[in-house]
């Protein structure tokens, strides 16, 4: 009851603000101009992005979504602001949504699974606001929301396959928390490594060390764990899958000359600050494509094609650059065993159904290579 009263008061503030000055103006982020015409679009569109538990410099979901939204808004001449919740809690994320709408936003972009509860609540309170929610699957999608998840197992597969083809035989997987997206990345990675080992006839020589950190950031305990992997166990490359958890893997890798695989976005720029060519590739989700597609649809009056829908995005083409899951062509350390042409051939085979990757998250995939599953560090 209190939330509905608050929503009504905020809505009233927003209406008065719009009547008085032609639009709300937030001091929380960046704004583009509001001139442009055509459809609900342009001048009438006011976009706000809400960060989850991180900020716009996290080299992951928040930063990529922020940069994609800001760039699109600037090109379209649309106002854009971002809001960072005061704490890592549903109530704080909901409060940021309230504030954005009070400031005049009518398109809210929310990246990450932490928005499931806030958006389900807020979408009902604000039926005239459009919610674009990335990496969240709703059982019953609100009529004024669009949500999508990604087929992480596919880019995870590409990364594991490529690593073994490039000559790495002792692999590691360091997940953040064992949430579905991270599990799919990991299980895809294992499947890809297994298939490459089969093709090379070296299944007896390839093994994967597998663990979750229990959090999405590195710390001294996780770094010590990675020191053991790279130093004592002889792990050559670790897929660091979980936002900022890469820091612990990177700190350990540079001591032995080990390598990393990034996640979600092309993390080579930030990981390679620890050492040149530390990142062999990144298993990516194309958040930029998702953001640009949805904002363009709203601008062009095609929101109804997406409203109320939940999509699981993956391969849509044999052309790797057009897909929602991929490896970065420009920064992957291609080699004789896995060239860029080999990558394109792999993507085409996956798209055409010649290679099938399981998305089952209930149990570790059966493999011919050895997988040592250690559960969680914390």
mmCIF file of C-alpha atoms in Angstrom:
data_model
loop_
_atom_site.group_PDB
_atom_site.id
_atom_site.type_symbol
_atom_site.label_atom_id
_atom_site.label_comp_id
_atom_site.label_asym_id
_atom_site.label_seq_id
_atom_site.Cartn_x
_atom_site.Cartn_y
_atom_site.Cartn_z
ATOM 1 C CA UNK A 1 0.000 0.000 0.000
ATOM 2 C CA UNK A 2 2.809 2.383 0.920
ATOM 3 C CA UNK A 3 4.559 1.669 -2.383
ATOM 4 C CA UNK A 4 1.414 2.459 -4.376
ATOM 5 C CA UNK A 5 0.971 5.728 -2.539
ATOM 6 C CA UNK A 6 4.613 6.574 -3.198
ATOM 7 C CA UNK A 7 4.211 5.734 -6.877
ATOM 8 C CA UNK A 8 1.165 7.986 -7.142
ATOM 9 C CA UNK A 9 3.006 10.866 -5.486
ATOM 10 C CA UNK A 10 6.012 10.405 -7.763
ATOM 11 C CA UNK A 11 3.790 10.234 -10.814
ATOM 12 C CA UNK A 12 2.190 13.503 -9.732
ATOM 13 C CA UNK A 13 5.595 15.108 -9.364
ATOM 14 C CA UNK A 14 6.527 13.888 -12.823
ATOM 15 C CA UNK A 15 3.376 15.315 -14.423
ATOM 16 C CA UNK A 16 3.893 18.713 -12.766
ATOM 17 C CA UNK A 17 7.520 18.697 -13.864
ATOM 18 C CA UNK A 18 6.628 17.905 -17.451
ATOM 19 C CA UNK A 19 3.944 20.596 -17.519
ATOM 20 C CA UNK A 20 6.254 23.212 -16.044
ATOM 21 C CA UNK A 21 9.419 22.708 -18.068
ATOM 22 C CA UNK A 22 8.733 20.223 -20.834
ATOM 23 C CA UNK A 23 10.578 17.314 -19.235
ATOM 24 C CA UNK A 24 12.370 16.053 -16.167
ATOM 25 C CA UNK A 25 16.093 16.679 -15.894
ATOM 26 C CA UNK A 26 18.215 14.315 -13.825
ATOM 27 C CA UNK A 27 21.477 15.259 -12.267
ATOM 28 C CA UNK A 28 22.500 11.602 -11.916
ATOM 29 C CA UNK A 29 24.028 10.989 -15.303
ATOM 30 C CA UNK A 30 24.532 12.138 -18.875
ATOM 31 C CA UNK A 31 22.001 13.802 -21.133
ATOM 32 C CA UNK A 32 21.695 14.194 -24.850
ATOM 33 C CA UNK A 33 19.602 16.833 -26.568
ATOM 34 C CA UNK A 34 15.867 16.344 -26.885
ATOM 35 C CA UNK A 35 15.433 17.580 -30.440
ATOM 36 C CA UNK A 36 14.471 15.095 -33.140
ATOM 37 C CA UNK A 37 11.300 13.998 -34.670
ATOM 38 C CA UNK A 38 9.489 10.903 -35.714
ATOM 39 C CA UNK A 39 7.326 8.535 -33.790
ATOM 40 C CA UNK A 40 7.097 8.240 -30.022
ATOM 41 C CA UNK A 41 10.541 8.461 -30.492
ATOM 42 C CA UNK A 42 13.038 11.111 -30.242
ATOM 43 C CA UNK A 43 11.873 14.195 -28.356
ATOM 44 C CA UNK A 44 9.294 12.201 -26.379
ATOM 45 C CA UNK A 45 11.748 9.449 -25.402
ATOM 46 C CA UNK A 46 13.602 9.846 -22.116
ATOM 47 C CA UNK A 47 15.878 6.927 -21.289
ATOM 48 C CA UNK A 48 17.220 5.941 -17.892
ATOM 49 C CA UNK A 49 19.560 3.087 -17.095
ATOM 50 C CA UNK A 50 19.713 1.667 -13.560
ATOM 51 C CA UNK A 51 22.900 -0.125 -12.492
ATOM 52 C CA UNK A 52 22.560 -3.357 -10.537
ATOM 53 C CA UNK A 53 25.023 -3.806 -7.669
ATOM 54 C CA UNK A 54 27.996 -2.363 -9.528
ATOM 55 C CA UNK A 55 28.785 0.820 -11.405
ATOM 56 C CA UNK A 56 29.420 1.954 -14.972
ATOM 57 C CA UNK A 57 33.140 1.209 -14.802
ATOM 58 C CA UNK A 58 32.814 -2.493 -13.997
ATOM 59 C CA UNK A 59 34.086 -3.676 -17.416
ATOM 60 C CA UNK A 60 31.042 -5.917 -17.547
ATOM 61 C CA UNK A 61 27.248 -5.679 -17.727
ATOM 62 C CA UNK A 62 26.791 -2.195 -16.311
ATOM 63 C CA UNK A 63 29.520 -0.526 -18.325
ATOM 64 C CA UNK A 64 28.564 -2.150 -21.618
ATOM 65 C CA UNK A 65 24.877 -1.325 -21.159
ATOM 66 C CA UNK A 66 25.694 2.237 -20.138
ATOM 67 C CA UNK A 67 28.003 2.845 -23.100
ATOM 68 C CA UNK A 68 25.576 1.291 -25.592
ATOM 69 C CA UNK A 69 22.612 3.274 -24.235
ATOM 70 C CA UNK A 70 24.530 6.549 -24.099
ATOM 71 C CA UNK A 71 25.910 6.151 -27.629
ATOM 72 C CA UNK A 72 22.477 5.316 -29.054
ATOM 73 C CA UNK A 73 20.862 8.265 -27.257
ATOM 74 C CA UNK A 74 23.500 10.704 -28.504
ATOM 75 C CA UNK A 75 23.079 9.504 -32.097
ATOM 76 C CA UNK A 76 19.285 9.738 -31.855
ATOM 77 C CA UNK A 77 19.199 13.070 -30.013
ATOM 78 C CA UNK A 78 17.401 11.513 -27.055
ATOM 79 C CA UNK A 79 17.845 12.380 -23.378
ATOM 80 C CA UNK A 80 19.663 9.735 -21.356
ATOM 81 C CA UNK A 81 20.599 9.470 -17.672
ATOM 82 C CA UNK A 82 21.838 6.676 -15.434
ATOM 83 C CA UNK A 83 21.163 5.973 -11.786
ATOM 84 C CA UNK A 84 23.187 3.978 -9.278
ATOM 85 C CA UNK A 85 21.182 2.502 -6.372
ATOM 86 C CA UNK A 86 22.374 3.462 -2.895
ATOM 87 C CA UNK A 87 22.846 -0.160 -1.873
ATOM 88 C CA UNK A 88 22.752 -3.722 -3.187
ATOM 89 C CA UNK A 89 19.099 -4.351 -2.342
ATOM 90 C CA UNK A 90 15.823 -4.719 -4.240
ATOM 91 C CA UNK A 91 14.432 -1.730 -2.361
ATOM 92 C CA UNK A 92 17.330 0.460 -3.476
ATOM 93 C CA UNK A 93 16.975 -0.604 -7.104
ATOM 94 C CA UNK A 94 13.235 0.069 -6.937
ATOM 95 C CA UNK A 95 13.918 3.488 -5.430
ATOM 96 C CA UNK A 96 16.243 4.332 -8.325
ATOM 97 C CA UNK A 97 13.518 3.348 -10.786
ATOM 98 C CA UNK A 98 11.079 5.563 -8.878
ATOM 99 C CA UNK A 99 13.516 8.467 -9.053
ATOM 100 C CA UNK A 100 14.215 8.012 -12.756
ATOM 101 C CA UNK A 101 10.490 8.062 -13.553
ATOM 102 C CA UNK A 102 9.932 11.068 -11.296
ATOM 103 C CA UNK A 103 12.665 12.783 -13.317
ATOM 104 C CA UNK A 104 10.719 12.113 -16.514
ATOM 105 C CA UNK A 105 12.116 8.832 -17.818
ATOM 106 C CA UNK A 106 9.675 6.724 -19.836
ATOM 107 C CA UNK A 107 12.136 4.030 -20.971
ATOM 108 C CA UNK A 108 13.995 2.166 -18.215
ATOM 109 C CA UNK A 109 16.925 -0.140 -18.997
ATOM 110 C CA UNK A 110 17.903 -2.652 -16.328
ATOM 111 C CA UNK A 111 20.922 -4.974 -16.809
ATOM 112 C CA UNK A 112 21.262 -8.146 -14.774
ATOM 113 C CA UNK A 113 19.339 -10.854 -12.954
ATOM 114 C CA UNK A 114 19.083 -8.717 -9.789
ATOM 115 C CA UNK A 115 16.270 -6.743 -11.426
ATOM 116 C CA UNK A 116 13.748 -9.563 -11.533
ATOM 117 C CA UNK A 117 11.915 -8.544 -8.355
ATOM 118 C CA UNK A 118 12.161 -4.736 -8.760
ATOM 119 C CA UNK A 119 10.900 -4.757 -12.341
ATOM 120 C CA UNK A 120 8.006 -7.126 -11.619
ATOM 121 C CA UNK A 121 6.937 -4.678 -8.915
ATOM 122 C CA UNK A 122 7.606 -1.409 -10.728
ATOM 123 C CA UNK A 123 6.190 -2.395 -14.108
ATOM 124 C CA UNK A 124 2.768 -2.798 -12.501
ATOM 125 C CA UNK A 125 3.032 0.556 -10.753
ATOM 126 C CA UNK A 126 4.063 2.391 -13.935
ATOM 127 C CA UNK A 127 2.091 0.858 -16.841
ATOM 128 C CA UNK A 128 2.992 3.698 -19.241
ATOM 129 C CA UNK A 129 6.729 3.195 -18.802
ATOM 130 C CA UNK A 130 8.639 0.761 -21.029
ATOM 131 C CA UNK A 131 11.078 -1.575 -19.255
ATOM 132 C CA UNK A 132 13.957 -3.248 -21.122
ATOM 133 C CA UNK A 133 15.476 -5.912 -18.873
ATOM 134 C CA UNK A 134 18.676 -7.693 -19.925
ATOM 135 C CA UNK A 135 19.729 -11.133 -18.712
ATOM 136 C CA UNK A 136 16.497 -11.803 -16.831
ATOM 137 C CA UNK A 137 13.815 -14.377 -17.591
ATOM 138 C CA UNK A 138 10.333 -13.732 -16.197
ATOM 139 C CA UNK A 139 7.786 -16.488 -15.901
ATOM 140 C CA UNK A 140 5.043 -13.944 -16.600
ATOM 141 C CA UNK A 141 6.430 -10.932 -18.431
ATOM 142 C CA UNK A 142 4.670 -7.639 -17.616
ATOM 143 C CA UNK A 143 2.837 -6.206 -20.630
ATOM 144 C CA UNK A 144 5.037 -3.097 -20.586
ATOM 145 C CA UNK A 145 8.331 -4.962 -20.305
ATOM 146 C CA UNK A 146 10.686 -6.886 -22.566
ATOM 147 C CA UNK A 147 13.229 -9.271 -21.109
ATOM 148 C CA UNK A 148 15.909 -11.442 -22.588
ATOM 149 C CA UNK A 149 18.486 -13.989 -21.578
ATOM 150 C CA UNK A 150 21.432 -15.234 -23.576
ATOM 151 C CA UNK A 151 22.573 -18.676 -24.621
ATOM 152 C CA UNK A 152 25.799 -18.411 -22.661
ATOM 153 C CA UNK A 153 26.554 -22.073 -23.210
ATOM 154 C CA UNK A 154 27.287 -21.261 -26.867
ATOM 155 C CA UNK A 155 29.985 -18.645 -26.331
ATOM 156 C CA UNK A 156 31.311 -20.704 -23.431
ATOM 157 C CA UNK A 157 31.592 -23.633 -25.854
ATOM 158 C CA UNK A 158 33.440 -21.476 -28.379
ATOM 159 C CA UNK A 159 35.931 -20.393 -25.714
ATOM 160 C CA UNK A 160 36.606 -23.909 -24.400
ATOM 161 C CA UNK A 161 36.883 -25.343 -27.911
ATOM 162 C CA UNK A 162 39.246 -22.588 -28.997
ATOM 163 C CA UNK A 163 41.445 -22.913 -25.905
ATOM 164 C CA UNK A 164 42.128 -26.607 -26.489
ATOM 165 C CA UNK A 165 42.625 -26.090 -30.219
ATOM 166 C CA UNK A 166 45.190 -23.405 -29.367
ATOM 167 C CA UNK A 167 47.168 -25.994 -27.424
ATOM 168 C CA UNK A 168 46.034 -25.512 -23.810
ATOM 169 C CA UNK A 169 45.505 -28.829 -22.063
ATOM 170 C CA UNK A 170 45.078 -27.872 -18.414
ATOM 171 C CA UNK A 171 42.125 -25.509 -18.144
ATOM 172 C CA UNK A 172 40.317 -23.860 -15.278
ATOM 173 C CA UNK A 173 36.857 -22.408 -14.757
ATOM 174 C CA UNK A 174 36.392 -19.825 -12.003
ATOM 175 C CA UNK A 175 32.733 -18.866 -11.812
ATOM 176 C CA UNK A 176 31.333 -16.065 -9.697
ATOM 177 C CA UNK A 177 28.167 -17.443 -8.137
ATOM 178 C CA UNK A 178 26.391 -20.577 -9.352
ATOM 179 C CA UNK A 179 23.484 -18.712 -10.943
ATOM 180 C CA UNK A 180 22.037 -20.066 -14.219
ATOM 181 C CA UNK A 181 23.946 -17.739 -16.553
ATOM 182 C CA UNK A 182 27.305 -18.577 -14.976
ATOM 183 C CA UNK A 183 26.517 -22.295 -14.943
ATOM 184 C CA UNK A 184 25.633 -22.201 -18.638
ATOM 185 C CA UNK A 185 28.912 -20.473 -19.439
ATOM 186 C CA UNK A 186 30.827 -23.098 -17.473
ATOM 187 C CA UNK A 187 29.037 -26.150 -18.806
ATOM 188 C CA UNK A 188 29.360 -24.854 -22.362
ATOM 189 C CA UNK A 189 33.085 -24.294 -21.769
ATOM 190 C CA UNK A 190 33.517 -27.873 -20.610
ATOM 191 C CA UNK A 191 31.596 -29.220 -23.613
ATOM 192 C CA UNK A 192 33.696 -27.189 -26.039
ATOM 193 C CA UNK A 193 36.970 -28.303 -24.485
ATOM 194 C CA UNK A 194 35.783 -31.913 -24.602
ATOM 195 C CA UNK A 195 34.847 -31.759 -28.285
ATOM 196 C CA UNK A 196 38.141 -30.157 -29.284
ATOM 197 C CA UNK A 197 40.050 -32.813 -27.329
ATOM 198 C CA UNK A 198 38.094 -35.556 -29.108
ATOM 199 C CA UNK A 199 38.888 -34.060 -32.503
ATOM 200 C CA UNK A 200 42.573 -33.881 -31.611
ATOM 201 C CA UNK A 201 42.584 -37.354 -30.046
ATOM 202 C CA UNK A 202 43.914 -36.061 -26.709
ATOM 203 C CA UNK A 203 41.021 -36.591 -24.289
ATOM 204 C CA UNK A 204 43.356 -38.363 -21.869
ATOM 205 C CA UNK A 205 45.633 -35.325 -21.740
ATOM 206 C CA UNK A 206 43.048 -32.558 -21.204
ATOM 207 C CA UNK A 207 41.523 -31.692 -17.836
ATOM 208 C CA UNK A 208 39.474 -28.861 -16.370
ATOM 209 C CA UNK A 209 39.596 -27.586 -12.782
ATOM 210 C CA UNK A 210 36.145 -26.203 -11.930
ATOM 211 C CA UNK A 211 35.049 -23.971 -9.025
ATOM 212 C CA UNK A 212 32.772 -21.080 -8.051
ATOM 213 C CA UNK A 213 34.074 -18.199 -5.986
ATOM 214 C CA UNK A 214 30.773 -17.573 -4.230
ATOM 215 C CA UNK A 215 30.880 -13.885 -5.193
ATOM 216 C CA UNK A 216 31.329 -11.634 -8.225
ATOM 217 C CA UNK A 217 34.597 -9.999 -7.197
ATOM 218 C CA UNK A 218 38.099 -11.135 -6.419
ATOM 219 C CA UNK A 219 39.753 -11.074 -3.003
ATOM 220 C CA UNK A 220 42.782 -12.454 -1.198
ATOM 221 C CA UNK A 221 41.198 -15.862 -0.564
ATOM 222 C CA UNK A 222 40.284 -16.397 -4.211
ATOM 223 C CA UNK A 223 43.673 -15.141 -5.378
ATOM 224 C CA UNK A 224 45.330 -17.684 -3.086
ATOM 225 C CA UNK A 225 43.134 -20.407 -4.584
ATOM 226 C CA UNK A 226 44.156 -19.320 -8.092
ATOM 227 C CA UNK A 227 47.821 -19.273 -6.999
ATOM 228 C CA UNK A 228 47.430 -22.974 -6.251
ATOM 229 C CA UNK A 229 45.847 -23.645 -9.626
ATOM 230 C CA UNK A 230 48.423 -21.795 -11.708
ATOM 231 C CA UNK A 231 51.399 -22.548 -9.477
ATOM 232 C CA UNK A 232 50.967 -26.036 -7.991
ATOM 233 C CA UNK A 233 48.473 -27.679 -10.328
ATOM 234 C CA UNK A 234 49.928 -26.226 -13.524
ATOM 235 C CA UNK A 235 46.713 -24.731 -14.891
ATOM 236 C CA UNK A 236 47.483 -22.835 -18.096
ATOM 237 C CA UNK A 237 44.336 -20.806 -18.713
ATOM 238 C CA UNK A 238 41.326 -19.909 -16.543
ATOM 239 C CA UNK A 239 37.898 -18.815 -17.758
ATOM 240 C CA UNK A 240 37.149 -16.141 -15.144
ATOM 241 C CA UNK A 241 33.385 -15.948 -15.352
ATOM 242 C CA UNK A 242 31.752 -13.471 -13.001
ATOM 243 C CA UNK A 243 32.160 -9.718 -13.327
ATOM 244 C CA UNK A 244 35.202 -8.544 -11.359
ATOM 245 C CA UNK A 245 36.314 -11.970 -10.172
ATOM 246 C CA UNK A 246 38.872 -11.898 -12.984
ATOM 247 C CA UNK A 247 41.117 -9.779 -10.723
ATOM 248 C CA UNK A 248 42.058 -12.761 -8.570
ATOM 249 C CA UNK A 249 42.775 -14.966 -11.591
ATOM 250 C CA UNK A 250 44.832 -12.207 -13.235
ATOM 251 C CA UNK A 251 46.879 -11.554 -10.097
ATOM 252 C CA UNK A 252 47.753 -15.254 -9.921
ATOM 253 C CA UNK A 253 48.286 -15.760 -13.663
ATOM 254 C CA UNK A 254 50.968 -13.099 -14.041
ATOM 255 C CA UNK A 255 53.150 -14.920 -11.499
ATOM 256 C CA UNK A 256 53.425 -18.018 -13.699
ATOM 257 C CA UNK A 257 52.806 -16.773 -17.237
ATOM 258 C CA UNK A 258 49.272 -18.179 -17.234
ATOM 259 C CA UNK A 259 46.385 -16.908 -19.339
ATOM 260 C CA UNK A 260 42.741 -15.850 -18.872
ATOM 261 C CA UNK A 261 39.473 -15.937 -20.765
ATOM 262 C CA UNK A 262 37.134 -12.987 -20.185
ATOM 263 C CA UNK A 263 33.353 -13.008 -19.976
ATOM 264 C CA UNK A 264 30.203 -11.096 -20.985
ATOM 265 C CA UNK A 265 32.100 -8.420 -22.909
ATOM 266 C CA UNK A 266 35.533 -8.176 -24.505
ATOM 267 C CA UNK A 267 37.491 -7.909 -21.247
ATOM 268 C CA UNK A 268 40.924 -7.922 -22.878
ATOM 269 C CA UNK A 269 41.526 -4.200 -22.321
ATOM 270 C CA UNK A 270 41.072 -4.371 -18.555
ATOM 271 C CA UNK A 271 42.591 -7.833 -17.995
ATOM 272 C CA UNK A 272 45.626 -7.006 -20.131
ATOM 273 C CA UNK A 273 46.471 -4.166 -17.769
ATOM 274 C CA UNK A 274 48.038 -6.899 -15.638
ATOM 275 C CA UNK A 275 50.231 -8.162 -18.500
ATOM 276 C CA UNK A 276 50.350 -7.971 -22.269
ATOM 277 C CA UNK A 277 48.312 -10.643 -24.079
ATOM 278 C CA UNK A 278 47.056 -12.088 -20.799
ATOM 279 C CA UNK A 279 43.589 -12.642 -22.325
ATOM 280 C CA UNK A 280 43.334 -15.236 -25.081
ATOM 281 C CA UNK A 281 39.657 -14.461 -25.790
ATOM 282 C CA UNK A 282 36.346 -13.537 -24.133
ATOM 283 C CA UNK A 283 33.034 -15.414 -24.166
ATOM 284 C CA UNK A 284 30.673 -12.553 -24.958
ATOM 285 C CA UNK A 285 27.006 -11.645 -24.900
ATOM 286 C CA UNK A 286 26.125 -8.873 -27.321
ATOM 287 C CA UNK A 287 24.459 -6.500 -24.904
ATOM 288 C CA UNK A 288 25.118 -3.639 -27.296
ATOM 289 C CA UNK A 289 23.060 -5.302 -30.023
ATOM 290 C CA UNK A 290 20.210 -5.927 -27.581
ATOM 291 C CA UNK A 291 20.170 -2.335 -26.342
ATOM 292 C CA UNK A 292 20.340 -0.809 -29.799
ATOM 293 C CA UNK A 293 17.679 -3.141 -31.211
ATOM 294 C CA UNK A 294 15.164 -2.366 -28.456
ATOM 295 C CA UNK A 295 15.754 1.381 -28.345
ATOM 296 C CA UNK A 296 15.460 1.596 -32.121
ATOM 297 C CA UNK A 297 12.218 -0.390 -32.007
ATOM 298 C CA UNK A 298 10.779 2.034 -29.429
ATOM 299 C CA UNK A 299 11.926 5.032 -31.462
ATOM 300 C CA UNK A 300 10.399 3.591 -34.640
ATOM 301 C CA UNK A 301 7.063 2.799 -33.009
ATOM 302 C CA UNK A 302 7.642 -0.973 -33.016
ATOM 303 C CA UNK A 303 7.584 -1.559 -29.265
ATOM 304 C CA UNK A 304 4.524 -3.801 -29.626
ATOM 305 C CA UNK A 305 6.728 -6.338 -31.427
ATOM 306 C CA UNK A 306 8.649 -6.805 -28.176
ATOM 307 C CA UNK A 307 6.357 -5.804 -25.301
ATOM 308 C CA UNK A 308 5.404 -8.644 -22.972
ATOM 309 C CA UNK A 309 7.979 -11.002 -24.462
ATOM 310 C CA UNK A 310 10.878 -12.997 -23.075
ATOM 311 C CA UNK A 311 13.551 -14.120 -25.532
ATOM 312 C CA UNK A 312 16.563 -16.392 -25.228
ATOM 313 C CA UNK A 313 19.125 -14.919 -27.607
ATOM 314 C CA UNK A 314 21.896 -16.829 -29.315
ATOM 315 C CA UNK A 315 22.882 -17.503 -32.904
ATOM 316 C CA UNK A 316 20.861 -15.798 -35.612
ATOM 317 C CA UNK A 317 23.322 -16.089 -38.484
ATOM 318 C CA UNK A 318 26.328 -17.951 -39.861
ATOM 319 C CA UNK A 319 28.025 -14.564 -39.725
ATOM 320 C CA UNK A 320 29.560 -14.485 -36.251
ATOM 321 C CA UNK A 321 29.420 -10.683 -35.930
ATOM 322 C CA UNK A 322 25.614 -10.701 -36.211
ATOM 323 C CA UNK A 323 25.039 -13.063 -33.307
ATOM 324 C CA UNK A 324 24.110 -12.337 -29.695
ATOM 325 C CA UNK A 325 26.858 -14.659 -28.399
ATOM 326 C CA UNK A 326 30.354 -14.642 -29.850
ATOM 327 C CA UNK A 327 34.109 -14.290 -29.409
ATOM 328 C CA UNK A 328 35.842 -10.969 -30.147
ATOM 329 C CA UNK A 329 37.441 -11.185 -33.591
ATOM 330 C CA UNK A 330 39.817 -8.270 -33.065
ATOM 331 C CA UNK A 331 41.382 -9.295 -29.750
ATOM 332 C CA UNK A 332 41.305 -13.111 -29.670
ATOM 333 C CA UNK A 333 44.850 -14.487 -29.814
ATOM 334 C CA UNK A 334 44.325 -16.643 -32.885
ATOM 335 C CA UNK A 335 46.936 -19.311 -33.641
ATOM 336 C CA UNK A 336 47.656 -22.107 -36.084
ATOM 337 C CA UNK A 337 45.417 -24.485 -34.162
ATOM 338 C CA UNK A 338 42.473 -22.087 -34.080
ATOM 339 C CA UNK A 339 42.459 -19.358 -36.707
ATOM 340 C CA UNK A 340 39.779 -16.746 -37.284
ATOM 341 C CA UNK A 341 38.615 -18.830 -40.262
ATOM 342 C CA UNK A 342 38.363 -21.858 -37.973
ATOM 343 C CA UNK A 343 36.202 -19.784 -35.636
ATOM 344 C CA UNK A 344 33.857 -18.777 -38.441
ATOM 345 C CA UNK A 345 33.606 -22.414 -39.522
ATOM 346 C CA UNK A 346 32.759 -23.399 -35.934
ATOM 347 C CA UNK A 347 30.033 -20.751 -35.674
ATOM 348 C CA UNK A 348 28.500 -21.841 -38.980
ATOM 349 C CA UNK A 349 28.426 -25.473 -37.813
ATOM 350 C CA UNK A 350 26.762 -24.457 -34.546
ATOM 351 C CA UNK A 351 24.219 -22.268 -36.349
ATOM 352 C CA UNK A 352 23.378 -25.018 -38.854
ATOM 353 C CA UNK A 353 22.849 -27.571 -36.097
ATOM 354 C CA UNK A 354 25.865 -29.716 -36.963
ATOM 355 C CA UNK A 355 27.193 -29.033 -33.465
ATOM 356 C CA UNK A 356 24.734 -29.179 -30.607
ATOM 357 C CA UNK A 357 25.453 -27.703 -27.183
ATOM 358 C CA UNK A 358 23.387 -28.672 -24.154
ATOM 359 C CA UNK A 359 21.911 -25.883 -22.018
ATOM 360 C CA UNK A 360 21.058 -28.252 -19.163
ATOM 361 C CA UNK A 361 22.191 -26.723 -15.872
ATOM 362 C CA UNK A 362 21.108 -29.576 -13.600
ATOM 363 C CA UNK A 363 24.347 -31.570 -13.793
ATOM 364 C CA UNK A 364 27.885 -31.306 -15.117
ATOM 365 C CA UNK A 365 27.999 -32.537 -18.728
ATOM 366 C CA UNK A 366 29.346 -36.034 -19.337
ATOM 367 C CA UNK A 367 32.804 -35.769 -20.891
ATOM 368 C CA UNK A 368 35.731 -37.861 -22.000
ATOM 369 C CA UNK A 369 38.154 -35.308 -20.584
ATOM 370 C CA UNK A 370 38.632 -35.096 -16.813
ATOM 371 C CA UNK A 371 36.669 -32.403 -14.974
ATOM 372 C CA UNK A 372 37.485 -31.807 -11.300
ATOM 373 C CA UNK A 373 34.533 -30.019 -9.713
ATOM 374 C CA UNK A 374 35.402 -28.401 -6.385
ATOM 375 C CA UNK A 375 32.035 -26.774 -5.674
ATOM 376 C CA UNK A 376 32.490 -23.302 -4.202
ATOM 377 C CA UNK A 377 35.405 -21.544 -2.507
ATOM 378 C CA UNK A 378 33.020 -19.633 -0.227
#
